[in-house]
Coordinates of C-alpha atoms and ligand atoms in Angstrom, one line a residue:
M140 CA 0.1 0.0 0.0
S141 CA 1.4 3.5 -0.8
E142 CA 1.8 6.1 1.7
P143 CA -1.3 8.2 2.2
A144 CA -0.4 11.7 0.9
A145 CA -1.0 14.3 3.7
G146 CA -0.9 18.1 4.1
P147 CA -1.8 21.1 2.2
S148 CA -2.8 21.1 -1.4
H149 CA 0.7 22.1 -2.7
D150 CA 2.2 18.9 -1.6
R151 CA -0.4 16.9 -3.6
P152 CA -0.9 16.7 -7.3
P153 CA -4.1 17.2 -8.4
V154 CA -6.2 14.2 -9.5
D155 CA -8.9 13.7 -11.9
V156 CA -11.5 12.5 -9.4
V157 CA -12.1 12.6 -5.9
V158 CA -14.5 10.1 -4.7
V159 CA -15.9 10.1 -1.2
G160 CA -16.5 6.9 0.7
A161 CA -15.4 3.4 0.2
G162 CA -18.7 1.3 0.4
F163 CA -20.1 -0.6 -2.4
A164 CA -20.2 2.6 -4.4
G165 CA -16.8 4.0 -3.6
L166 CA -15.1 1.0 -4.4
Y167 CA -16.6 0.2 -7.8
A168 CA -16.3 4.0 -8.6
L169 CA -12.6 3.7 -7.9
H170 CA -12.2 0.5 -9.8
K171 CA -14.1 1.7 -12.9
L172 CA -12.6 5.0 -13.0
R173 CA -9.2 3.8 -12.8
E174 CA -10.2 1.3 -15.6
N175 CA -11.0 4.1 -17.7
D176 CA -7.6 5.7 -16.9
F177 CA -8.6 8.5 -14.7
T178 CA -6.5 9.2 -11.6
V179 CA -8.5 8.9 -8.4
R180 CA -8.5 9.5 -4.7
V181 CA -10.6 8.0 -2.2
F182 CA -11.4 9.3 1.3
E183 CA -13.1 7.1 3.7
A184 CA -14.2 8.2 7.2
G185 CA -13.8 4.6 8.5
S186 CA -10.7 2.4 9.1
G187 CA -11.4 0.1 6.3
V188 CA -13.5 -0.6 3.4
G189 CA -17.4 -1.8 3.4
G190 CA -19.5 1.2 4.2
T191 CA -22.6 -0.1 5.5
W192 CA -21.3 -3.4 6.3
F193 CA -18.2 -1.7 8.1
W194 CA -20.3 0.2 10.3
N195 CA -23.5 -1.9 11.1
R196 CA -22.1 -4.7 13.0
Y197 CA -24.8 -5.3 15.3
P198 CA -26.1 -8.7 16.1
G199 CA -28.1 -10.3 13.3
A200 CA -27.2 -7.6 10.9
R201 CA -27.6 -9.0 7.2
C202 CA -28.9 -8.0 3.8
D203 CA -32.6 -8.3 2.8
V204 CA -31.8 -8.5 -0.9
E205 CA -30.5 -12.2 -1.7
S206 CA -26.9 -12.5 -1.5
V207 CA -26.6 -13.7 -5.1
D208 CA -28.3 -10.6 -6.2
Y209 CA -26.7 -8.1 -3.6
S210 CA -23.3 -8.4 -5.1
Y211 CA -21.3 -7.0 -7.9
A212 CA -22.1 -7.9 -11.5
F213 CA -19.3 -5.9 -13.2
S214 CA -16.7 -8.8 -13.1
E215 CA -17.6 -12.3 -14.2
D216 CA -14.4 -13.7 -12.8
L217 CA -15.4 -12.3 -9.5
Q218 CA -18.9 -13.7 -9.2
Q219 CA -17.7 -17.0 -10.6
D220 CA -15.0 -17.2 -7.8
W221 CA -17.2 -16.1 -4.9
A222 CA -19.2 -18.3 -3.1
W223 CA -21.9 -17.1 -0.9
S224 CA -22.7 -19.3 2.1
Q225 CA -26.5 -18.2 2.7
R226 CA -29.5 -16.9 1.0
Y227 CA -29.3 -13.7 3.0
A228 CA -25.5 -13.0 3.9
S229 CA -24.4 -11.9 7.2
Q230 CA -22.6 -8.6 8.0
P231 CA -19.4 -10.5 8.7
E232 CA -19.8 -12.2 5.4
L233 CA -20.5 -9.3 3.3
L234 CA -17.6 -7.3 4.9
R235 CA -15.3 -10.4 4.0
Y236 CA -16.6 -9.9 0.5
L237 CA -15.8 -6.2 0.1
N238 CA -12.5 -6.5 1.5
H239 CA -11.8 -9.3 -1.1
V240 CA -12.9 -6.9 -3.7
A241 CA -10.5 -4.2 -2.3
D242 CA -7.7 -6.7 -2.4
R243 CA -8.6 -8.4 -5.8
F244 CA -8.8 -4.8 -7.5
H245 CA -5.8 -3.4 -5.5
L246 CA -8.0 -0.6 -4.4
R247 CA -6.5 0.3 -0.9
E248 CA -3.6 2.0 -2.5
D249 CA -5.8 4.8 -3.6
I250 CA -7.8 5.0 -0.4
E251 CA -7.2 7.3 2.6
F252 CA -9.0 5.7 5.7
D253 CA -9.7 7.5 8.7
T254 CA -10.4 10.5 6.8
V255 CA -13.7 12.7 6.5
V256 CA -14.4 15.1 3.8
T257 CA -15.4 18.2 5.5
S258 CA -15.9 20.5 2.4
A259 CA -15.6 20.4 -1.3
V260 CA -15.7 23.8 -3.0
F261 CA -15.8 24.4 -6.8
N262 CA -13.7 27.3 -8.6
E263 CA -15.2 28.6 -11.7
N264 CA -12.1 30.3 -12.7
D265 CA -9.9 27.0 -13.0
T266 CA -13.0 24.6 -13.3
M267 CA -11.4 22.6 -10.5
W268 CA -12.7 21.3 -7.1
T269 CA -10.9 21.7 -3.7
V270 CA -11.7 18.9 -1.5
T271 CA -10.8 19.6 2.3
T272 CA -10.5 16.7 5.0
D273 CA -10.7 16.9 9.0
K274 CA -6.8 16.2 8.7
G275 CA -6.3 19.8 7.4
A276 CA -5.2 18.1 3.8
E277 CA -6.6 19.7 0.6
V278 CA -6.7 17.8 -2.9
R279 CA -7.8 19.4 -6.1
S280 CA -9.6 17.6 -8.7
R281 CA -11.7 18.2 -11.8
F282 CA -14.4 15.9 -10.7
V283 CA -16.0 14.9 -7.2
V284 CA -18.1 11.8 -7.0
M285 CA -20.1 11.5 -3.6
A286 CA -20.3 7.9 -2.9
T287 CA -21.2 8.8 0.9
G288 CA -24.2 6.5 1.2
S289 CA -28.1 6.8 1.6
L290 CA -28.0 5.3 5.1
S291 CA -24.8 6.3 6.9
T292 CA -25.5 9.0 9.0
A293 CA -26.5 7.5 12.1
R294 CA -29.0 9.4 14.2
T295 CA -29.6 9.4 17.7
P296 CA -32.6 11.4 18.8
D297 CA -32.2 14.0 21.3
F298 CA -33.4 12.2 24.6
E299 CA -32.8 14.3 27.6
G300 CA -30.5 12.8 30.0
V301 CA -28.6 10.5 27.7
E302 CA -25.2 11.8 29.4
S303 CA -26.4 10.9 32.6
F304 CA -26.9 7.1 32.0
T305 CA -24.4 5.1 33.9
G306 CA -24.8 2.0 31.7
V307 CA -23.3 1.8 28.1
T308 CA -25.0 3.0 24.9
Y309 CA -24.8 1.8 21.2
H310 CA -26.2 2.6 18.0
T311 CA -26.7 -0.1 15.6
G312 CA -25.2 1.9 12.7
N313 CA -21.9 2.3 14.7
W314 CA -21.3 -0.9 16.6
P315 CA -18.2 -1.7 18.2
V316 CA -15.9 -3.7 16.0
E317 CA -15.0 -6.0 18.9
G318 CA -18.7 -6.9 19.6
V319 CA -20.8 -6.7 22.6
D320 CA -21.5 -9.4 25.2
F321 CA -25.1 -8.8 26.6
T322 CA -24.7 -11.6 29.0
N323 CA -26.6 -11.2 32.2
K324 CA -27.3 -7.6 31.1
R325 CA -30.6 -5.7 31.4
V326 CA -30.8 -4.2 27.8
G327 CA -33.2 -1.7 26.4
V328 CA -33.6 -1.5 22.6
I329 CA -35.2 1.7 21.2
G330 CA -36.4 1.4 17.6
T331 CA -38.0 -1.6 15.5
G332 CA -37.2 -0.9 12.0
S333 CA -35.1 -3.1 10.0
S334 CA -32.1 -2.9 12.4
G335 CA -34.0 -3.3 15.5
T336 CA -36.1 -6.2 14.1
Q337 CA -32.9 -8.1 13.2
A338 CA -30.9 -7.4 16.5
I339 CA -33.8 -7.9 18.9
P340 CA -34.1 -11.8 18.5
I341 CA -30.5 -12.2 19.2
I342 CA -29.9 -9.9 22.1
A343 CA -33.1 -11.5 23.5
E344 CA -31.2 -14.9 23.5
Q345 CA -28.2 -13.4 25.1
A346 CA -29.6 -10.8 27.7
K347 CA -31.0 -11.4 31.0
A348 CA -33.7 -9.1 30.2
L349 CA -34.7 -7.2 27.1
T350 CA -37.2 -4.3 27.0
V351 CA -38.0 -3.2 23.5
F352 CA -39.4 0.6 23.3
Q353 CA -41.5 0.7 20.1
R354 CA -43.0 3.7 18.7
T355 CA -44.4 2.6 15.3
P356 CA -44.8 -1.1 14.8
N357 CA -43.3 -2.4 11.6
F358 CA -44.6 -5.0 9.1
S359 CA -41.9 -7.8 8.9
L360 CA -41.8 -10.8 7.0
P361 CA -39.7 -14.1 7.5
A362 CA -36.6 -14.0 5.8
R363 CA -36.3 -17.9 5.9
N364 CA -32.8 -17.5 5.6
A365 CA -30.8 -20.7 4.9
D366 CA -27.5 -22.1 3.7
L367 CA -27.1 -22.3 0.1
S368 CA -25.9 -25.5 -1.5
E369 CA -23.2 -26.4 -3.9
E370 CA -25.8 -27.5 -6.5
F371 CA -27.8 -24.2 -5.9
L372 CA -24.4 -22.2 -6.6
T373 CA -23.4 -24.3 -9.5
E374 CA -26.7 -23.9 -11.1
L375 CA -27.0 -20.3 -10.5
K376 CA -23.3 -19.7 -12.0
E377 CA -24.1 -21.3 -15.0
R378 CA -26.8 -18.6 -15.8
Y379 CA -25.3 -15.5 -13.7
P380 CA -25.2 -13.3 -16.7
Q381 CA -28.9 -13.9 -17.4
Y382 CA -30.0 -13.3 -14.0
R383 CA -27.9 -10.0 -13.9
K384 CA -29.7 -8.8 -17.1
H385 CA -32.8 -9.5 -15.4
E386 CA -31.8 -7.3 -12.5
R387 CA -30.7 -4.6 -14.8
E388 CA -34.4 -4.7 -16.2
D389 CA -36.2 -5.3 -13.0
G390 CA -34.1 -3.7 -10.3
H391 CA -34.9 -5.9 -7.5
G392 CA -33.0 -9.0 -7.7
G393 CA -32.4 -11.2 -11.0
Y394 CA -32.4 -14.4 -9.1
A395 CA -35.5 -13.4 -6.8
G396 CA -37.0 -12.0 -10.1
R397 CA -36.7 -15.5 -11.9
L398 CA -38.8 -17.2 -9.0
R399 CA -41.9 -14.8 -9.6
P400 CA -42.9 -13.3 -13.0
T401 CA -43.9 -9.7 -12.9
P402 CA -47.3 -9.7 -11.6
T403 CA -50.1 -8.5 -13.9
Q404 CA -53.3 -8.8 -11.7
S405 CA -55.0 -6.5 -8.9
A406 CA -55.0 -8.0 -5.4
T407 CA -58.8 -7.0 -5.8
E408 CA -59.4 -9.1 -9.0
V409 CA -59.1 -12.4 -7.2
D410 CA -61.5 -14.2 -4.5
D411 CA -60.5 -14.3 -1.0
A412 CA -59.4 -18.0 -1.1
E413 CA -57.1 -17.9 -4.1
R414 CA -55.3 -14.6 -2.6
T415 CA -54.8 -16.2 0.7
A416 CA -53.3 -19.4 -0.9
L417 CA -50.7 -17.1 -2.8
F418 CA -50.1 -15.3 0.4
E419 CA -49.4 -18.4 2.3
E420 CA -47.3 -19.9 -0.4
L421 CA -45.2 -16.7 -0.5
W422 CA -45.0 -16.3 3.3
D423 CA -43.7 -19.8 3.4
R424 CA -41.3 -19.0 0.8
G425 CA -39.8 -16.2 2.9
G426 CA -38.1 -13.0 1.7
G427 CA -39.8 -10.1 0.2
S428 CA -41.3 -12.2 -2.7
I429 CA -45.1 -11.5 -1.2
M430 CA -44.7 -7.8 -1.9
T431 CA -44.9 -8.6 -5.4
A432 CA -47.9 -10.9 -5.2
Y433 CA -50.2 -8.4 -7.0
K434 CA -49.4 -5.4 -9.1
D435 CA -51.0 -2.7 -7.1
F436 CA -50.0 -2.9 -3.3
A437 CA -48.2 0.4 -3.7
T438 CA -51.0 2.2 -5.6
N439 CA -54.4 0.8 -4.4
A440 CA -55.5 1.1 -0.7
D441 CA -58.1 -1.9 -1.0
A442 CA -55.2 -4.2 -2.4
N443 CA -52.9 -2.9 0.1
A444 CA -55.1 -3.8 2.9
T445 CA -55.7 -7.4 1.8
L446 CA -51.9 -8.1 2.4
A447 CA -51.7 -5.9 5.5
D448 CA -54.8 -7.7 6.9
F449 CA -52.8 -11.2 6.2
V450 CA -49.6 -10.0 7.7
R451 CA -51.6 -8.8 11.1
G452 CA -53.1 -12.3 11.0
K453 CA -49.8 -13.9 11.1
I454 CA -48.7 -11.7 14.1
R455 CA -52.0 -12.9 15.8
Q456 CA -51.1 -16.3 15.2
I457 CA -47.5 -16.0 16.3
V458 CA -47.6 -14.0 19.2
K459 CA -49.3 -15.8 22.1
D460 CA -50.2 -12.8 24.5
P461 CA -53.2 -11.1 22.3
A462 CA -52.3 -7.7 24.1
V463 CA -48.8 -7.8 22.9
A464 CA -49.8 -9.2 19.3
E465 CA -52.1 -6.2 19.1
R466 CA -49.3 -3.7 20.2
L467 CA -47.1 -5.2 17.5
M468 CA -49.8 -4.5 14.7
P469 CA -49.2 -1.6 12.2
T470 CA -52.5 0.0 11.6
D471 CA -52.0 3.4 10.6
Y472 CA -50.1 3.2 7.2
P473 CA -50.5 0.9 4.1
I474 CA -48.0 -2.1 4.2
G475 CA -44.8 -1.2 2.2
T476 CA -44.9 2.5 2.5
K477 CA -42.4 2.3 5.4
R478 CA -39.7 -0.2 4.4
V479 CA -40.8 -3.7 5.2
C480 CA -38.4 -5.7 7.5
L481 CA -37.2 -9.3 7.0
D482 CA -36.6 -11.0 10.0
T483 CA -35.8 -14.3 11.8
N484 CA -37.9 -15.1 14.8
Y485 CA -38.9 -11.4 15.2
Y486 CA -42.4 -11.9 16.5
D487 CA -41.7 -15.2 18.4
T488 CA -39.1 -13.3 20.4
Y489 CA -42.1 -11.7 22.1
N490 CA -43.1 -15.2 23.5
R491 CA -40.1 -15.2 25.6
D492 CA -40.4 -14.7 29.2
N493 CA -37.3 -12.2 29.4
V494 CA -38.8 -9.9 26.7
T495 CA -41.0 -6.9 27.3
L496 CA -42.6 -4.5 24.8
V497 CA -43.2 -0.9 25.7
D498 CA -45.4 1.2 23.6
V499 CA -43.8 4.5 23.5
R500 CA -46.6 6.2 21.5
K501 CA -48.9 5.6 24.5
T502 CA -46.3 6.1 27.0
P503 CA -43.6 8.2 25.7
I504 CA -40.0 8.2 26.8
E505 CA -39.7 11.3 28.9
R506 CA -35.9 11.1 29.5
I507 CA -33.2 8.6 30.2
T508 CA -32.0 8.6 33.7
E509 CA -28.8 7.3 35.6
G510 CA -30.3 3.8 35.8
G511 CA -32.4 3.3 32.5
I512 CA -35.4 4.8 30.6
Q513 CA -38.2 6.9 32.2
T514 CA -41.4 6.8 30.2
S515 CA -44.5 8.5 31.2
E516 CA -45.8 5.4 33.1
A517 CA -42.5 3.8 34.6
E518 CA -38.9 3.6 35.0
Y519 CA -37.2 0.8 33.2
P520 CA -33.7 -0.1 34.8
L521 CA -31.2 -1.1 32.3
D522 CA -27.5 -1.7 32.1
A523 CA -27.3 -0.9 28.3
I524 CA -29.2 0.9 25.7
V525 CA -29.2 0.0 22.0
F526 CA -30.5 2.8 19.7
A527 CA -31.7 1.2 16.8
T528 CA -33.1 4.6 15.7
G529 CA -31.9 4.8 12.1
F530 CA -30.4 7.5 9.9
D531 CA -30.6 11.0 8.4
A532 CA -31.4 9.0 5.2
M533 CA -30.6 10.0 1.8
T534 CA -29.5 13.7 2.2
G535 CA -27.5 13.4 5.7
S536 CA -24.1 12.4 4.4
F537 CA -24.2 15.0 1.3
L538 CA -25.1 17.7 3.6
K539 CA -22.6 17.1 6.1
V540 CA -20.2 18.1 3.9
D541 CA -20.1 21.7 3.0
I542 CA -20.5 21.4 -0.7
R543 CA -20.6 24.8 -2.6
N544 CA -19.4 26.7 -5.6
A545 CA -17.2 29.4 -4.9
S546 CA -19.5 31.7 -7.1
G547 CA -22.5 31.1 -4.8
T548 CA -24.3 27.9 -5.0
R549 CA -24.2 26.1 -1.8
M550 CA -25.8 22.5 -1.5
R551 CA -27.2 23.1 2.0
E552 CA -29.2 26.2 0.8
E553 CA -30.5 24.5 -2.5
W554 CA -31.7 21.7 -0.6
S555 CA -33.2 23.5 2.4
A556 CA -36.7 22.5 1.2
G557 CA -35.8 19.0 0.2
P558 CA -33.3 17.6 -2.2
R559 CA -33.3 18.7 -5.8
T560 CA -31.3 16.8 -8.4
Y561 CA -31.4 15.9 -12.2
L562 CA -31.8 12.1 -12.2
G563 CA -30.2 11.8 -8.6
L564 CA -26.8 12.1 -10.3
S565 CA -26.2 15.8 -10.5
V566 CA -27.2 19.2 -8.9
H567 CA -27.6 22.8 -10.7
G568 CA -25.0 25.1 -9.7
L569 CA -22.6 22.5 -8.8
P570 CA -20.8 21.5 -11.8
N571 CA -18.6 18.2 -12.2
L572 CA -20.2 16.7 -9.1
F573 CA -22.0 13.5 -8.9
L574 CA -24.1 11.8 -6.5
V575 CA -24.2 7.8 -6.3
A576 CA -27.7 6.7 -5.7
G577 CA -28.7 10.2 -4.8
P578 CA -32.3 11.5 -3.8
G579 CA -34.4 11.4 -7.2
S580 CA -33.0 8.2 -8.2
P581 CA -34.5 4.6 -7.3
S582 CA -31.8 4.1 -4.9
V583 CA -33.1 2.7 -1.5
L584 CA -36.2 1.3 -3.2
S585 CA -34.2 -1.0 -5.6
N586 CA -31.3 -3.6 -5.1
M587 CA -28.6 -1.0 -4.2
V588 CA -25.9 -2.7 -5.6
G589 CA -27.3 -2.8 -8.9
S590 CA -28.4 0.8 -8.7
I591 CA -24.9 1.7 -7.6
E592 CA -23.0 0.0 -10.6
F593 CA -25.6 1.5 -13.0
H594 CA -24.6 4.9 -11.6
V595 CA -21.0 4.5 -11.4
E596 CA -21.0 3.3 -15.1
W597 CA -23.1 6.2 -16.1
I598 CA -20.7 8.5 -14.4
A599 CA -17.6 7.0 -15.9
D600 CA -19.1 6.9 -19.3
C601 CA -20.0 10.5 -18.9
L602 CA -16.4 11.6 -17.8
T603 CA -15.0 9.7 -20.8
Y604 CA -17.2 11.2 -23.0
L605 CA -16.2 14.8 -21.8
R606 CA -12.4 14.0 -22.2
D607 CA -13.0 12.4 -25.6
N608 CA -14.7 15.6 -26.7
N609 CA -12.3 18.1 -24.9
L610 CA -15.0 19.2 -22.6
E611 CA -14.0 20.2 -19.2
R612 CA -17.5 21.0 -17.4
I613 CA -21.0 19.5 -17.0
E614 CA -23.8 20.9 -15.0
A615 CA -27.5 19.8 -14.7
G616 CA -29.4 22.5 -16.5
L617 CA -31.9 24.2 -14.2
G618 CA -35.0 23.5 -16.5
A619 CA -34.0 19.8 -16.8
Q620 CA -33.6 19.6 -13.1
N621 CA -37.0 21.3 -12.3
D622 CA -38.7 18.9 -14.6
W623 CA -37.2 15.9 -13.1
V624 CA -37.9 16.9 -9.5
D625 CA -41.6 17.8 -10.7
H626 CA -41.8 14.3 -12.5
A627 CA -40.6 12.6 -9.5
N628 CA -43.0 14.2 -7.1
E629 CA -45.8 13.4 -9.5
V630 CA -45.1 9.9 -9.7
A631 CA -44.6 9.6 -5.8
N632 CA -48.2 11.2 -5.4
L633 CA -49.6 8.3 -7.5
T634 CA -48.6 6.1 -4.7
L635 CA -49.8 5.3 -1.2
F636 CA -46.0 6.2 0.0
P637 CA -46.7 10.0 1.0
R638 CA -49.3 8.5 3.7
A639 CA -46.6 7.1 5.9
A640 CA -44.3 9.0 8.3
S641 CA -41.2 7.3 6.8
W642 CA -37.6 8.0 6.6
Y643 CA -38.3 7.9 2.8
M644 CA -40.3 11.4 3.6
G645 CA -37.7 12.7 6.0
A646 CA -40.2 12.1 8.8
N647 CA -38.0 10.5 11.3
V648 CA -35.8 13.6 11.8
P649 CA -37.3 16.5 13.3
G650 CA -37.5 19.8 11.2
K651 CA -36.5 17.8 8.1
P652 CA -38.6 18.7 4.8
R653 CA -41.3 16.3 4.1
V654 CA -40.6 15.3 0.6
F655 CA -40.5 11.9 -0.8
M656 CA -36.9 11.4 -1.7
P657 CA -36.2 8.3 -3.8
Y658 CA -37.7 7.9 -7.4
I659 CA -40.4 5.6 -7.3
G660 CA -41.2 5.5 -11.2
G661 CA -39.7 2.3 -11.7
V662 CA -36.0 1.1 -12.1
S663 CA -36.4 0.1 -15.8
R664 CA -38.1 3.4 -16.5
Y665 CA -35.3 5.3 -14.7
R666 CA -32.4 3.5 -16.4
Q667 CA -34.0 3.9 -19.6
R668 CA -34.3 7.7 -19.1
A669 CA -30.9 8.0 -17.7
S670 CA -29.4 6.0 -20.5
E671 CA -31.5 8.1 -23.2
V672 CA -30.0 11.4 -21.7
A673 CA -26.7 9.9 -22.0
E674 CA -27.2 8.7 -25.7
K675 CA -28.4 12.2 -26.5
H676 CA -25.3 13.8 -25.6
Y677 CA -26.2 14.5 -22.1
E678 CA -29.5 15.9 -22.9
G679 CA -30.7 18.3 -20.2
F680 CA -26.9 19.1 -19.1
E681 CA -24.9 22.3 -20.1
L682 CA -21.4 21.1 -21.4
S683 CA -18.5 23.3 -21.8
Ligands
LIG254 P1 -22.3 3.1 2.1 O1 -22.0 1.8 2.1 O2 -23.0 3.8 3.2 O3 -20.8 3.7 2.4 C1 -20.6 5.1 2.3 C2 -19.3 5.2 2.9 O4 -19.0 6.8 2.8 C3 -19.1 5.1 4.4 O5 -18.2 4.1 4.7 C4 -19.0 6.4 5.2 O6 -18.0 6.3 6.3 C5 -18.4 7.1 4.0 N1 -18.6 8.7 4.1 C6 -19.7 9.3 4.3 N2 -19.4 10.6 4.3 C7 -18.0 10.6 4.4 C8 -17.2 11.8 4.2 N3 -17.7 13.2 4.6 N4 -15.8 11.6 4.2 C9 -15.5 10.5 4.3 N5 -16.1 9.2 4.1 C10 -17.4 9.5 4.3 N6 -29.5 -2.0 0.5 C11 -30.0 -3.1 -0.2 O7 -30.3 -3.0 -1.5 N7 -30.1 -4.3 0.3 C12 -30.2 -4.7 1.6 O8 -30.1 -5.8 2.0 C13 -29.4 -3.7 2.3 N8 -29.4 -4.0 3.8 C14 -28.8 -2.8 4.7 C15 -28.5 -3.2 5.8 C16 -28.2 -1.9 6.8 C17 -27.9 -2.5 8.1 C18 -28.1 -0.9 6.1 C19 -27.8 0.4 7.2 C20 -28.4 -0.5 4.8 C21 -28.7 -1.5 3.9 N9 -28.9 -1.4 2.5 C22 -29.4 -2.0 1.8 C23 -28.7 -0.1 2.0 C24 -27.1 0.0 1.8 O9 -26.8 1.2 2.5 C25 -26.7 -0.2 0.4 O10 -27.1 -1.1 0.1 C26 -25.1 0.1 0.2 O11 -24.3 -0.6 0.9 C27 -24.7 1.6 0.0 O12 -23.5 1.5 -0.5 P2 -22.6 3.0 -0.7 O13 -21.5 2.7 -1.0 O14 -23.7 3.8 -1.4 O15 -22.8 3.6 1.0
LIG255 P1 -35.2 3.0 10.9 O1 -36.3 2.2 10.0 O2 -35.5 4.5 10.5 O3 -36.0 2.7 12.3 C1 -35.8 3.3 13.3 C2 -36.6 3.0 14.6 O4 -36.5 3.8 15.7 C3 -38.1 3.1 14.2 O5 -38.8 2.2 14.8 C4 -38.5 4.4 14.7 O6 -39.7 4.6 15.1 C5 -37.6 4.6 16.0 N1 -37.2 5.9 16.6 C6 -36.6 6.8 16.0 N2 -36.5 7.9 16.8 C7 -37.3 7.4 18.0 C8 -37.6 8.2 19.2 N3 -37.2 9.3 19.5 N4 -38.4 7.5 20.0 C9 -38.7 6.2 20.0 N5 -38.4 5.5 18.7 C10 -37.6 6.0 17.8 O7 -33.8 2.6 10.9 P2 -33.3 1.2 10.6 O8 -33.8 0.2 11.3 O9 -32.0 1.4 11.2 O10 -33.3 0.9 9.2 C11 -33.0 1.9 8.2 C12 -33.1 1.4 6.8 O11 -31.7 0.7 6.6 C13 -33.9 0.4 6.6 O12 -35.2 0.7 6.2 C14 -33.4 -0.4 5.3 O13 -33.5 0.3 4.3 C15 -31.9 -0.3 5.7 N6 -31.5 -1.4 6.6 C16 -31.7 -2.7 6.1 C17 -31.5 -4.0 7.0 C18 -31.8 -5.3 6.2 O14 -32.5 -6.1 6.6 N7 -30.9 -5.6 5.5 C19 -31.1 -3.8 8.2 C20 -31.1 -2.6 8.7 C21 -31.1 -1.6 8.0 P3 -40.8 5.4 14.2 O15 -41.0 4.4 13.0 O16 -41.9 5.7 15.0 O17 -39.9 6.7 13.5

């Protein structure tokens, strides 16, 4: 590994591209841009590669898109060599994979770890960005690629008294590398989203007592995680390119997509018995496939209610105490409009004697005390508190960096009423800056590795086009950006998604504008449009 360059800008030669982040997006961006003969410097806040899978080491962390889909497709050799052990890979396996990728493609030599990018300033005079880090280093580059992640700014709510707690606190999104032993401990978990739902069953097995503080119940589906057999992997690898092609068209998982054709019927068009039989089959199959049983769960409230009722019925069957079952049932938003969780034994966990469920919507958390959590009803004595309270999603990591054009535009101001982008890739006023899986693209609504690969390849093609045509500058046109934002809002408003107070809407962060952030018009439609824009010599962008 080469010695990381440090110090002020005059010590460092400029590079073509600065990439911020070394998760799935940053690693591939580095590889792809190097392949296209660009010089690249990557900055990563963590001490290793992996992004999400570096930080989220909480017990039970694993992907909810099948491993064979939630992995890079760009290298046939890589996908032939790597063997996933389980249907849904665990965090340690995903982190091993990303380390393998970093080694295999010799990526570490161009990454500076333990380094946070604090600002990026574009100078119109010489068409160069100056990127500054928390180490005081500056590097100048023609382009900046923000591969900073949609779910990488962990958020702990402002509970009064946190600092007085004498036990230990953790956040699922920033879990200690050495792990945590909860044996004989009284543990409180705040939050029942995907992270809480994965961690709770495992913490319950270890802890003396577990108290779960739930504000909004989530719909959770059984993952039915399992080991993958040799036969399965051999068969898969024979057809991997085909599955990947399917993923490119469908955006959710080529292999998983193969198992169920795209639905054409409404849930309201079939009789109860037929619908229930299909729901039962897909519930038993596990994973997210039940969400595609019919075509209209996202747009038709009646269709949506059939599935929501079915899942509530399952909760009633699994959880023995009817009052606890009732508390676990979501009733005030359509299923799927907050991210559905995939779990292993989540609802069963509430049948354990050492687990208590507290409804903090009814009895709110008033403060954290020296000895535990005080709600409006009782004080719960605890040795440890786990915040499974999520992220400042989709915009948090971009806005933590002071991104601005020296001639005026500042991202924080431009986005003060919600993010505004062209295709989720670019922002008017901030030339030569690209976002990977940014707001306004399908991003978190898709298999993110596929979306990341699509964006990285789009960006690499774009930079190559500029170089081949002796162009130095590309910027999203204001009109094209406005049209895209209007279109993205229009399609979101055709769905039930805006009805939920979700992180997709920014609702989990007090004061954050309520705007539906990802693009929900369809992955294939999105990719078609973005490809067309490129084919038409970057239609809607201004090039010079
Ligand atoms: P990240 O992996 O978040 O990496 C971004 C990196 O940028 C981080 O390492 C961060 O430290 C670094 N960074 C950020 N800001 C700065 C800065 N200013 N300076 C320096 N470095 C910076 N998606 C799916 O499609 N399927 C799944 O199954 C799935 N499971 C998930 C499970 C968890 C627990 C979480 C939190 C998310 C999950 N996601 C899933 C979403 C997941 O974030 C993406 O799939 C993917 O890993 C994102 O990769 P990325 O490289 O874009 O971002
Ligand atoms: P999340 O979905 O935002 O869940 C946070 C939880 O904390 C919610 O239950 C929320 O309640 C609760 N909460 C937040 N502030 C609170 C407060 N002040 N008081 C009480 N409760 C509070 O976050 P996450 O679980 O970390 O998941 C985020 C996303 O990451 C997921 O949606 C998914 O995309 C991804 N992820 C995926 C997996 C996977 O299975 N592969 C695992 C983890 C994460 P409210 O709902 O009431 O706000």
